[in-house]
Structure formats: C-alpha cells, structure tokens
Short mmCIF file of C-alpha atoms in Angstrom, two decimals:
data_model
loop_
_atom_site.label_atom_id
_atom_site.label_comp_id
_atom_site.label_asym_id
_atom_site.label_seq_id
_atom_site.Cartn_x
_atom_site.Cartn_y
_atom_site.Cartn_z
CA UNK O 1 22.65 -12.25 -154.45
CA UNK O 2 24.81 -11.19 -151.83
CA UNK O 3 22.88 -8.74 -149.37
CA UNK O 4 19.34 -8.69 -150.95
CA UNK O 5 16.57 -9.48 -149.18
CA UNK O 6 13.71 -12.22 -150.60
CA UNK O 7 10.19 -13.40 -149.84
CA UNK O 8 9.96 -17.55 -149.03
CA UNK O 9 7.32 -19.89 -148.71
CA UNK O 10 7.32 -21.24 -144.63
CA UNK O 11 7.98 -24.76 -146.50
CA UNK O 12 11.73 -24.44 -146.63
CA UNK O 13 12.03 -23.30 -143.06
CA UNK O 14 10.29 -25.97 -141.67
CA UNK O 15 13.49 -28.03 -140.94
CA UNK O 16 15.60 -25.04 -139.82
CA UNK O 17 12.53 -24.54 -136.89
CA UNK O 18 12.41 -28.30 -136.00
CA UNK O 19 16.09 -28.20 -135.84
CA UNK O 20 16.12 -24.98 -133.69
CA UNK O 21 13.01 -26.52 -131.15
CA UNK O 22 14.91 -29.75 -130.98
CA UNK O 23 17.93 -28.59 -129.30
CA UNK O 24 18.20 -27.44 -125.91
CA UNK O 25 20.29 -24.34 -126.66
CA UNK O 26 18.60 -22.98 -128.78
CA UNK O 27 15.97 -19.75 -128.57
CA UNK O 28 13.35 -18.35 -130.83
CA UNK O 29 13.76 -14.71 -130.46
CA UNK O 30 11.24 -12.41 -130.24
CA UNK O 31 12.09 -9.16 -132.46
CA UNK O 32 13.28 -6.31 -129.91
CA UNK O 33 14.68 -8.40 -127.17
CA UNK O 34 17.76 -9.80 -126.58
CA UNK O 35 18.62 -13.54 -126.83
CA UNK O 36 21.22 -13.62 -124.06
CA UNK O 37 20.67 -12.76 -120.32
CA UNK O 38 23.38 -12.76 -118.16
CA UNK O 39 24.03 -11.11 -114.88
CA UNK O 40 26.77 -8.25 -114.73
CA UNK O 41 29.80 -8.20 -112.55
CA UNK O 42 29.03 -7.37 -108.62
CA UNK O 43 29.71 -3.77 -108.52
CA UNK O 44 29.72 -0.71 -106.32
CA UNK O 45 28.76 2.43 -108.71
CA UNK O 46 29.84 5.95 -107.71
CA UNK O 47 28.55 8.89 -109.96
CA UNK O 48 30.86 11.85 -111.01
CA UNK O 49 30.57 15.26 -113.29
CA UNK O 50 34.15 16.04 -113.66
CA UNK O 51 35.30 19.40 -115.02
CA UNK O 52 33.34 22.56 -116.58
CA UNK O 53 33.82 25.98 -115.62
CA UNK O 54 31.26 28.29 -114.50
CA UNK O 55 30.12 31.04 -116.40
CA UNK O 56 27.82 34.35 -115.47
CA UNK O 57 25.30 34.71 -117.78
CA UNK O 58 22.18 37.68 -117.97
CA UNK O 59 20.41 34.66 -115.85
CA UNK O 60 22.64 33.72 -113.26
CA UNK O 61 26.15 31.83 -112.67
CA UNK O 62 25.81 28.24 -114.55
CA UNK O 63 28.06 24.95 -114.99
CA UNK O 64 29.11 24.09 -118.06
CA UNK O 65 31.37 21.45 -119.87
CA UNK O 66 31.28 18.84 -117.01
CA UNK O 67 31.48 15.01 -117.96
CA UNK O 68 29.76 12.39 -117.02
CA UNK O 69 31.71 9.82 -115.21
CA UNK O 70 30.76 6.86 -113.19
CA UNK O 71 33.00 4.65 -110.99
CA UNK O 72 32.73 0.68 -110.95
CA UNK O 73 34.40 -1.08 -107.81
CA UNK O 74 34.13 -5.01 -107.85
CA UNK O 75 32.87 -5.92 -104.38
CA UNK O 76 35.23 -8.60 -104.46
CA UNK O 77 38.11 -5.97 -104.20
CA UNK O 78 40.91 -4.31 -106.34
CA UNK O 79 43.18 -6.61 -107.36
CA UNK O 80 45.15 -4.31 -110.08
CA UNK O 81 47.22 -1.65 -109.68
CA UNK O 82 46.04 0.64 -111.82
CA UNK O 83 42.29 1.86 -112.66
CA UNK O 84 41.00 1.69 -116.57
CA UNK O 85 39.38 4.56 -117.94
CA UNK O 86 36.98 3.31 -120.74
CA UNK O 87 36.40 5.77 -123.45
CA UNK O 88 33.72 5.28 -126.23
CA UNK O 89 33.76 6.01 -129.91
CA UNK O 90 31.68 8.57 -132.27
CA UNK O 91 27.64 8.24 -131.76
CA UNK O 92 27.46 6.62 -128.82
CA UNK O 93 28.30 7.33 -125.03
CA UNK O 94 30.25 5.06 -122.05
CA UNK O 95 27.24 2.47 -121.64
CA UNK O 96 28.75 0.48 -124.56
CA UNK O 97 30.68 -0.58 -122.01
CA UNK O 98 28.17 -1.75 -119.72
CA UNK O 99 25.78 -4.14 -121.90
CA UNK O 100 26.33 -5.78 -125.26
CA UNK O 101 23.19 -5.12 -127.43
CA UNK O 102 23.17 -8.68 -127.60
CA UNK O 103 22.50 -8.73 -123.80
CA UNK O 104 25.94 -10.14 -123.31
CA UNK O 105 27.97 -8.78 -120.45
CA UNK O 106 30.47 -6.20 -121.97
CA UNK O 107 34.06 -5.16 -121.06
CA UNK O 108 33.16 -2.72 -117.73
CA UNK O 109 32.24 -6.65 -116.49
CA UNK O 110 34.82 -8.39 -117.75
CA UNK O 111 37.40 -6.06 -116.16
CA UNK O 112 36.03 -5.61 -113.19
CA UNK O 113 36.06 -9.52 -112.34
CA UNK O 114 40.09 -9.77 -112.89
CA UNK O 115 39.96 -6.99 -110.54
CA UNK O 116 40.20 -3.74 -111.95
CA UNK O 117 38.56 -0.59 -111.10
CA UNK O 118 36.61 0.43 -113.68
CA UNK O 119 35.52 4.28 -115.11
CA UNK O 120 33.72 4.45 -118.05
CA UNK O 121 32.84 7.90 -119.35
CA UNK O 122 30.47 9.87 -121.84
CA UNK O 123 32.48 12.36 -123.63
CA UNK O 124 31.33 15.68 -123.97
CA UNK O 125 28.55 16.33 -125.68
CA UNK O 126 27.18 12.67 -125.93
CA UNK O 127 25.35 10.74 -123.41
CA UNK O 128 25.03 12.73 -119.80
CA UNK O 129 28.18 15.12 -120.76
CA UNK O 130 25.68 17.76 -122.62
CA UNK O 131 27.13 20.31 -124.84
CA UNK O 132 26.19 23.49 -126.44
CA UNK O 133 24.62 23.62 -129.27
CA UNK O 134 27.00 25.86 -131.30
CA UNK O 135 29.75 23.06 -131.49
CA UNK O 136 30.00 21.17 -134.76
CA UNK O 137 28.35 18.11 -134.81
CA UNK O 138 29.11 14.75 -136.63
CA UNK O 139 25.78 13.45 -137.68
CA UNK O 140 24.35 10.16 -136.38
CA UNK O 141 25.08 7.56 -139.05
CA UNK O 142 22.18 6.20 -140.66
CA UNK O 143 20.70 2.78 -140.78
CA UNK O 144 22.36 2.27 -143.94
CA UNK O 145 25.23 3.72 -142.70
CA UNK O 146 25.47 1.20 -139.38
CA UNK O 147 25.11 -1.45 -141.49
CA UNK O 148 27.95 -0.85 -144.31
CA UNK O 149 30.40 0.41 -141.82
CA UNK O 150 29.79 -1.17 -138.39
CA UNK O 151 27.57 -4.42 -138.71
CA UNK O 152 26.98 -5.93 -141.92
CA UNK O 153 30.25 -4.56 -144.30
CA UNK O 154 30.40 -7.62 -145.87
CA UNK O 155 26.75 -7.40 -147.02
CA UNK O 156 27.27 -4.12 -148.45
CA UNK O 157 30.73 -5.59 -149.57
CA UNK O 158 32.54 -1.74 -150.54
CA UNK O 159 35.98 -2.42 -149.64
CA UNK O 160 38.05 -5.61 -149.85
CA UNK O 161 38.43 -6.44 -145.98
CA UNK O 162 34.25 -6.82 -145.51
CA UNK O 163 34.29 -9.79 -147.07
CA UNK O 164 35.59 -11.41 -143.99
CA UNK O 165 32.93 -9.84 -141.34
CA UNK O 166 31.77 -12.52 -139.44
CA UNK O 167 31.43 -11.82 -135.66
CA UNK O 168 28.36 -9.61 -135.07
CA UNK O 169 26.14 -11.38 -132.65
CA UNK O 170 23.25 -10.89 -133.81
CA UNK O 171 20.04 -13.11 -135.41
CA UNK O 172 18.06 -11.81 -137.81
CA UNK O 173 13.92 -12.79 -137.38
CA UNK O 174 11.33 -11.86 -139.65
CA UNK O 175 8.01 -14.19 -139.17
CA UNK O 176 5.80 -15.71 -141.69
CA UNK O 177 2.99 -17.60 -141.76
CA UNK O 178 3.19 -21.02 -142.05
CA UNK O 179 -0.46 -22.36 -142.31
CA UNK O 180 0.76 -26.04 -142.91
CA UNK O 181 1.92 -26.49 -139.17
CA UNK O 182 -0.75 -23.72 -137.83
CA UNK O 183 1.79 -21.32 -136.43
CA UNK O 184 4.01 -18.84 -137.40
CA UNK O 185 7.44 -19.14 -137.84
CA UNK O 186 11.11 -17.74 -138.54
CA UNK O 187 12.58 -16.96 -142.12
CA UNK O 188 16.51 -17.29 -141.02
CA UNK O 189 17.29 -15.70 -144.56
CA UNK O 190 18.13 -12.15 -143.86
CA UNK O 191 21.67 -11.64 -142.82
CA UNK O 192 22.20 -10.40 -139.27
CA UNK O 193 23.45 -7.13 -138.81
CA UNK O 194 20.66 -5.19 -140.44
CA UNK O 195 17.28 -4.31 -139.16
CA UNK O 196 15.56 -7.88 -139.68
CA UNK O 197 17.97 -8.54 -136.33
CA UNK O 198 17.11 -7.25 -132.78
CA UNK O 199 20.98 -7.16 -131.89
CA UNK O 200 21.06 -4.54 -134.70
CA UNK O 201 18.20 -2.54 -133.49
CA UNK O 202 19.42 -2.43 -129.78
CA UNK O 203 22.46 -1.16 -131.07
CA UNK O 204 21.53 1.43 -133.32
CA UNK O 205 19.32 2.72 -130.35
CA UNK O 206 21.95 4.04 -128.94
CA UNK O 207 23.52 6.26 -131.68
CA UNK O 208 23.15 10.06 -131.84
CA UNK O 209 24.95 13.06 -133.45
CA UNK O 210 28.77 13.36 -131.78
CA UNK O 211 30.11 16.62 -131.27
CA UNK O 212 33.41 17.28 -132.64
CA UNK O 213 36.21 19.85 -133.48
CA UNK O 214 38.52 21.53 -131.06
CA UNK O 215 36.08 22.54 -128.81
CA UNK O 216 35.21 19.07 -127.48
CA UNK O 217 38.99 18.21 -127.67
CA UNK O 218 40.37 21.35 -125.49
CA UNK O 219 37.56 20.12 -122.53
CA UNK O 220 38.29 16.21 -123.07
CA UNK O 221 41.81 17.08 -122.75
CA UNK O 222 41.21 18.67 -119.64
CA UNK O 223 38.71 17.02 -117.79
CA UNK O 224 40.53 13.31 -118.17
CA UNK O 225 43.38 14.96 -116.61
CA UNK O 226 40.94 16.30 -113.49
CA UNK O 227 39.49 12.95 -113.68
CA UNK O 228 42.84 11.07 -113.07
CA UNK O 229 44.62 14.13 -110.61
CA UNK O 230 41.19 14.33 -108.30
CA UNK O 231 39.53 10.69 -107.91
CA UNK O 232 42.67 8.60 -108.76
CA UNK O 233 45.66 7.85 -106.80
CA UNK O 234 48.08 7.64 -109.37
CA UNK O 235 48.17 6.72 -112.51
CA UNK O 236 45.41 5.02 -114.88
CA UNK O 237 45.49 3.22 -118.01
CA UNK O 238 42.38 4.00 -121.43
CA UNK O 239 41.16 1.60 -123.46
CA UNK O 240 39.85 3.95 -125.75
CA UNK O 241 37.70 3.31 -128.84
CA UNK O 242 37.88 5.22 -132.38
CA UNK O 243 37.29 8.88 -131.68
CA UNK O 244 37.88 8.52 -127.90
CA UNK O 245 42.02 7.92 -128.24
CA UNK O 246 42.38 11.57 -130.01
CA UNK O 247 41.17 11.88 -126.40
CA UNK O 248 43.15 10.15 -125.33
CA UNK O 249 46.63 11.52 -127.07
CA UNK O 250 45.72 14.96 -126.15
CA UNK O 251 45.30 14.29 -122.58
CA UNK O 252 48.79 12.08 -122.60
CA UNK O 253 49.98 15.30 -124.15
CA UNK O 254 48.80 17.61 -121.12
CA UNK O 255 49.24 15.33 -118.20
CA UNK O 256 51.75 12.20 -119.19
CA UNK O 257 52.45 11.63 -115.92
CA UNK O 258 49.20 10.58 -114.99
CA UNK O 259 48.77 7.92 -117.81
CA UNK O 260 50.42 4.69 -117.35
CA UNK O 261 48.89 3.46 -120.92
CA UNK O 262 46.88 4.19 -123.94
CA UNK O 263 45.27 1.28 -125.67
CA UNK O 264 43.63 2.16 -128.44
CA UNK O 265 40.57 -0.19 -130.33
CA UNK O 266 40.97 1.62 -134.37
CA UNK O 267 41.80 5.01 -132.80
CA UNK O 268 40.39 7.89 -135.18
CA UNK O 269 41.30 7.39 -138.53
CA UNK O 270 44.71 9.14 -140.80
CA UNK O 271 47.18 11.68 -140.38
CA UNK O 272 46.28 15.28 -141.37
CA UNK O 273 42.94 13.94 -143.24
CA UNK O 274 39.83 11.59 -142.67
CA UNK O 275 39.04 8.91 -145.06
CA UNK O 276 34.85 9.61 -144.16
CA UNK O 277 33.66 7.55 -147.17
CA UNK O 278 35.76 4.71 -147.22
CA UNK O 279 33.26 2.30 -145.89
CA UNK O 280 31.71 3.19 -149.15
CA UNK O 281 34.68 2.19 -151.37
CA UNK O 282 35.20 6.00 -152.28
CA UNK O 283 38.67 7.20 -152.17
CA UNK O 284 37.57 10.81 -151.21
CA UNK O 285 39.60 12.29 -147.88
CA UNK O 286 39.36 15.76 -146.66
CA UNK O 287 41.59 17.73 -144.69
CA UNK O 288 41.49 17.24 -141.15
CA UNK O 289 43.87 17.22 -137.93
CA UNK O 290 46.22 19.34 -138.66
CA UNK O 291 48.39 18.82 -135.78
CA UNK O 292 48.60 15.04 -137.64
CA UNK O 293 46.27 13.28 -135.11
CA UNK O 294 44.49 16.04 -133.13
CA UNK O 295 42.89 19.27 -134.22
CA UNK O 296 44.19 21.30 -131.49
CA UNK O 297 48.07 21.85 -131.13
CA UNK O 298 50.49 19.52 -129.00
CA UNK O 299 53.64 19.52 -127.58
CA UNK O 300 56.16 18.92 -130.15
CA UNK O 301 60.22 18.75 -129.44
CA UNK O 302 60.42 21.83 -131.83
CA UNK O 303 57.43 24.12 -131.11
CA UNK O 304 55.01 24.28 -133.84
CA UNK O 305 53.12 27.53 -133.01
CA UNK O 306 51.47 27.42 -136.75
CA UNK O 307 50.52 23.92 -138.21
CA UNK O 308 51.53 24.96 -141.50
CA UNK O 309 54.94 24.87 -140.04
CA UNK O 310 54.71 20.75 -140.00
CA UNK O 311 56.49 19.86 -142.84
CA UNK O 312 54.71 16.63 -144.56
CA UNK O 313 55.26 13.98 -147.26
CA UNK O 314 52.57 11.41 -149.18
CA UNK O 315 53.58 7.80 -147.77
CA UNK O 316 52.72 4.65 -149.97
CA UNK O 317 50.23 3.99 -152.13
CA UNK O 318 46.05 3.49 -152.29
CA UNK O 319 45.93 -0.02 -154.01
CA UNK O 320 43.08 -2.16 -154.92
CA UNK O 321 42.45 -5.72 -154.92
CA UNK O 322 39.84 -7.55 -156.88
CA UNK O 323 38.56 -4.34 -157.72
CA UNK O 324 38.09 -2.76 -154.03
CA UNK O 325 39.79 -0.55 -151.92
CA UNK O 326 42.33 -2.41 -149.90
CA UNK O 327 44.99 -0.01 -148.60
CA UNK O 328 45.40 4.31 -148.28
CA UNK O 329 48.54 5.85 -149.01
CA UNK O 330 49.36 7.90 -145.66
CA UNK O 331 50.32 11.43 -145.19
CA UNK O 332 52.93 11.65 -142.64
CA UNK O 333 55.89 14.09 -141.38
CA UNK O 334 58.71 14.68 -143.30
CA UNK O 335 62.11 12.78 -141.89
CA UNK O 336 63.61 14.10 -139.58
CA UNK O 337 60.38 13.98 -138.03
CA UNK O 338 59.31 16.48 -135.25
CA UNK O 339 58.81 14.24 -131.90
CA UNK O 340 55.78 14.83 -129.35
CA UNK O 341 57.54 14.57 -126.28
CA UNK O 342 55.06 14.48 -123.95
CA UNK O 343 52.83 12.08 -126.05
CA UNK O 344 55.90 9.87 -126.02
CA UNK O 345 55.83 9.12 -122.66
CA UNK O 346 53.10 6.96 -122.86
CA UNK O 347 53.54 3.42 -124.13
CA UNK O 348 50.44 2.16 -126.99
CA UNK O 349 48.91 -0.91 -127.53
CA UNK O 350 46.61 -0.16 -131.19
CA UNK O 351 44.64 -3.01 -132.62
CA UNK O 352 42.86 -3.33 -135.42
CA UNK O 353 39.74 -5.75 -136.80
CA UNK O 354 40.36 -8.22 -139.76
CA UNK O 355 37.30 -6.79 -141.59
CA UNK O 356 37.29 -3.36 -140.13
CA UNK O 357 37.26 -0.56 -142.86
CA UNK O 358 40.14 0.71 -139.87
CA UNK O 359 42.28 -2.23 -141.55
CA UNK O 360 42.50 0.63 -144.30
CA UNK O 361 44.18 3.29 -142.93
CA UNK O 362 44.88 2.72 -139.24
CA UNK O 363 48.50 1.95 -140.20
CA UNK O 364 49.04 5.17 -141.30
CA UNK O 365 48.38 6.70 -137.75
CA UNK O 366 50.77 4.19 -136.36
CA UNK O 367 53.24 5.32 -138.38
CA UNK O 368 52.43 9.30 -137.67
CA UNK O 369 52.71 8.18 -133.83
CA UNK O 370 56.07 5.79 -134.23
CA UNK O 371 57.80 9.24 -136.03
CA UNK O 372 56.87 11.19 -133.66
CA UNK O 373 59.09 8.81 -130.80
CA UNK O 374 55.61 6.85 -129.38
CA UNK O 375 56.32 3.12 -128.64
CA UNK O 376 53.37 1.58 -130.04
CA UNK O 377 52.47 -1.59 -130.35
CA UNK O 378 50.55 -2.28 -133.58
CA UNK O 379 48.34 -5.45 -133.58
CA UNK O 380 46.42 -6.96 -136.68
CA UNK O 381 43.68 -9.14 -134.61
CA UNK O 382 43.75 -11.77 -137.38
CA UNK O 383 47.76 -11.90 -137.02
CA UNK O 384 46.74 -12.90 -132.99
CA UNK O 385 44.15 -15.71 -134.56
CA UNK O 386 41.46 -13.46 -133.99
CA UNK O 387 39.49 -13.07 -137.13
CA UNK O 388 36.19 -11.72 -138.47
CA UNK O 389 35.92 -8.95 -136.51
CA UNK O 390 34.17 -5.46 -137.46
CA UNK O 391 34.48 -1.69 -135.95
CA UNK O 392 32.84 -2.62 -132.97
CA UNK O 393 35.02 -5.44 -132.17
CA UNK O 394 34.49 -5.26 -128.04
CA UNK O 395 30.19 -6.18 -128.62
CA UNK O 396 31.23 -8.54 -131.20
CA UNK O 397 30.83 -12.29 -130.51
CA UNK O 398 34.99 -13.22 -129.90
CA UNK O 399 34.76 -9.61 -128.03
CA UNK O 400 36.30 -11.06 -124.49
CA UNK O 401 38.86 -12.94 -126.88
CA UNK O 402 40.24 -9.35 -127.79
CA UNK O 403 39.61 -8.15 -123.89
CA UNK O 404 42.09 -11.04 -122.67
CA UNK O 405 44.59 -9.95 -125.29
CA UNK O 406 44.17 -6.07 -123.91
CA UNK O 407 44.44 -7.81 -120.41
CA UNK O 408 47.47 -10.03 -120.78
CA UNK O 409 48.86 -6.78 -123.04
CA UNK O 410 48.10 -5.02 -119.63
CA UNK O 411 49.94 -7.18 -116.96
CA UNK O 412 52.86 -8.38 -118.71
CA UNK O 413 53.82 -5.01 -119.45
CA UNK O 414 52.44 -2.69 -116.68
CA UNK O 415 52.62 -5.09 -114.12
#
C-alpha cells in the first residue's frame, strides 16, 4: 500500500546489500549523516546586519529589526554584472542556500562559480534576523506536515500533481538484523522523504516558526532596499523562494530602480487568499493579502488608500481529476485592472515544480501580476523537461538543472 510502512525478514534484502557492496558507487549510509561530501565554491564571506532602527527603552537605547546578511565573493573574481540576492522561503533561513541536506553543494555555490556575487539573507525574524515576540507567527510545519507538502507528497498522495514527486535526494535506512550473514543490514523499503531517511532529518532540522503579517513585510521591504542602496553598486537581481518574493514585490514596489530582476521559485501562494490546506486535498482558503499579493499597501496607478476599494472577480474553476484536487479557481482584479506601476518595472521569471502543490494555484498569482502590467515569465518546469520536482525544487536532486535554467534566464535577458 502506497506510503505504509512494513516489518521484513533480512532474507529479501540480501541481494539489494550485495548489489549495493558490489559497486563502487555506492554507500551504506549511516542514519544522521549525509551521503554526499563535496567541497563548496572558493569564497570570501563578509557579514552584514542591515537595517533596524533604534529605539529608547526604560533600559537604554537598543537595535532592533536588523537582518542578517552575509556576502559571498568567488576568489576567482566577478564575472557578472549584477549581484543575486538569495531569499529563502517560510521555516527556514538563507543557509538553504549554502548546503543541500543531502550534503550536496547548493545554489550560493553554484552561482558563485559562473561568477556572481552572491548575498543570501535570513529574513526577519528567522535565522540571525531575530524578531519580537509580539509578531504573528506561522508555526513550524510538522513532521507530517514536511512530508505531505515538501518531501514525500506523493506518499501522502492528497492532490493529483504528488503522484509525480520523484526528485528528493534522499535514502531512507532503517537496520535489521540479519543473523544469516552475521551483520546487520539495510531494509531499502521505506520511501525516502520521511524520517526513515537522513536527507529528511537534516532538512527538517532546520525548520522553525516564520514570522509573518505586515510587520515583517514593512521591515523586509525596507531593509532589501538599504541592502541594495548601501553595499551594492547598482542594481541586483532575487531569486527568491515561496514567502521570500512577497519580499521581494514589496521591495520592487519601494525601490524599482534598484532591482534589475525578480525570479521567483513558487512565490507565496493566491491572490487575496491562501490555499493553507491544499497539500491536504482540502479546498478550504482564507482571506489573506488584501492588496492581492502583499498584506501591506502598494503603489497602484489609481491610489488605493482602502483595500476594499480593489474591485475583484472569481477567475476559473477548482476542478478535480481522478478524484483529487488538480486546479483553484483564482480571485483576481476586475478588468480594467488597476496597474502597480512601480512593481511593473521589474521584469519576472516564476517557475513552478511538476509535483509541487504550487502547480495548484501559482497561476493564479501570475495572472494577478500580468493585470497589474508585470512582464512575467511563467515557467511549468516539466514544460522545460524538468520533471518530478517538489516545493523545494533548488535541494532537490535535478536542483542545478533548474539553477542553469534561472542562469541562462539571467544572461540572455539581463545581459
């Protein structure tokens, strides 16, 4: 049965572990380590707290609202004209970008050796960033909740894209005795993605709550904008994952001149609401952006000093197939649609996993962003021949498949 767990005699692993000792490339993990070790990209690191504002308290004078930022020069020199600012996702902070959990080298490497400069970030409130502790706060996902949404959807199998998950790197181990051969041994029945696999559990080690709500968006906004106007010289492009492009549209909003491009890896969910239990196959949104794709206002061609005042329409249809969610109706602006001017500015690359529960709904913020005048470009992985891929498609196994698309996306149209 798909996704259950059972018990095995070592017998019928016996040929699966002569296989695996027989050939040269291949490893018997040991549960919490990593089967890959690679070396990262040569590097000079700078460390940076951008932002905050200092505040008197009954104490003293104090700092508050910084980020964390740090700065990654290749030693073998900057090739590319622009820097990339790498901004992470919900429940985690900027060193997904450093390390796979796989022990892979991740994107921060990758870029660096065609030459980039490199910042990666942890947004406020996650990671070194802080945060107060009256600020709402998304809770960290659960095991369970990983799993069904991040690294094992198709075990879990809630909505009709998980079915094709097949790109998480990791192995899963669980060791039995095997008293015929006097040694203990591997049963390579669980599924990967779960906690029988070390990938998994170096991964989930990294989650904790994320703070959201305007709050975190109104210093984001800011302090990417002092990040770029302070340590850059010019202009800089995000790669931004999930939660991070809100970010990253409210800071294109403030400062457009100082961002040459915005690509966004299943930027945060649908228009005016959040599908937040469609990795379980529920159909249940709630209200949420009200500007359409941030919580705090923006700068549309007509001024929208109330977002009541945005006049909106229910786009398309929620459709099943084979019995499972496949598709959300959207909730976009009425036509003539009120542009974002400043947003506009800023050209979009937006790409989406084949077996991402993003494959959902993302369309519907494309669509929101198109209306409003952006230029985006909207790319299906599978439609690019790159299939399989979850949420977390940059630590997935084809990950530097999707950061040579992002790269060649990049120079043929940035130069």
């Amino acid at each position: 049965m798909r996704g259950r767990h059972h018990d095995a005699g070592c017998e019928g692993f016996l040929h699966v572990v002569a296989v695996a000792l027989s050939s040269p490339v291949s490893v018997l993990p040991v549960p919490g380590t990593t089967q890959i070790q690679v070396t990262e990209a040569r590097q000079t690191r700078k460390v940076y707290y951008v932002g905050g504002t200092y505040n008197h308290t009954a104490n003293g004078t104090i700092l508050q609202d910084q980020i964390y930022v740090e700065q990654l020069t290749p030693d073998g020199g900057i090739i590319q004209p622009k820097p990339l600012i790498l901004l992470h996702g919900g429940n985690i902070a900027g060193d997904l970008w450093l390390n796979k959990p796989d022990g892979g080298r991740g994107w921060a490497s990758f870029f660096l050796d065609r030459g980039y400069q490199v910042y990666t970030v942890d947004t406020w409130g996650m990671g070194r960033s802080g945060g107060m502790v009256d600020t709402p706060r998304g809770g960290g996902s659960t095991v369970e909740g990983a799993e069904r949404a991040f690294t094992a959807p198709e075990r879990y199998n809630k909505y009709f894209q998980a079915r094709f998950h097949t790109q998480w790197p990791g192995v899963s181990i669980r060791y039995i005795d095997c008293p015929s051969i006097n040694r203990k041994t591997t049963d390579r029945s669980h599924k990967n993605g779960s906690l029988s696999d070390p990938t998994f559990n170096n991964f989930y080690a990294r989650f904790r709550p994320t703070s959201i709500g305007p709050k975190v968006e109104t210093i984001m906004r800011s302090a990417l904008c002092d990040l770029i106007r302070i340590y850059i010289s010019g202009q800089a492009i995000f790669i931004a994952h999930a939660i991070g492009s809100a970010y990253v549209i409210q800071a294109s909003d403030a400062c457009p001149e100082l961002v040459a491009a915005h690509i966004s890896l299943e930027g945060d969910q649908s228009p005016f609401q959040s599908y937040i239990r469609a990795s379980e196959g529920i159909n249940d949104p709630i209200p949420y952006r009200p500007y359409g794709v941030s919580n705090i206002p923006l700068t549309f061609e007509t001024p929208i000093t109330n977002p009541d005042q945005i006049k909106k329409v229910l786009v398309g249809e929620t459709t099943y197939t084979d019995g499972l969610l496949s598709n959300f109706s959207c909730i976009l602006q009425e036509d003539p649609a009120n542009r974002l001017i400043n947003v506009a500015k800023v050209p979009m690359l937006f790409l989406v996993g084949e077996a991402s529960v993003h494959a959902l709904y993302d369309h519907c913020q494309v669509a929101f962003l198109r209306q409003a005048g952006v230029n985006v470009s909207f790319t299906r992985l599978i439609d690019q021949g790159i299939s399989g891929n979850g949420h977390f498609s940059m630590l997935e196994k084809n990950g530097d498949q999707i950061a040579l698309l992002v790269a060649r996306w990049i120079e043929q149209n940035l130069g």
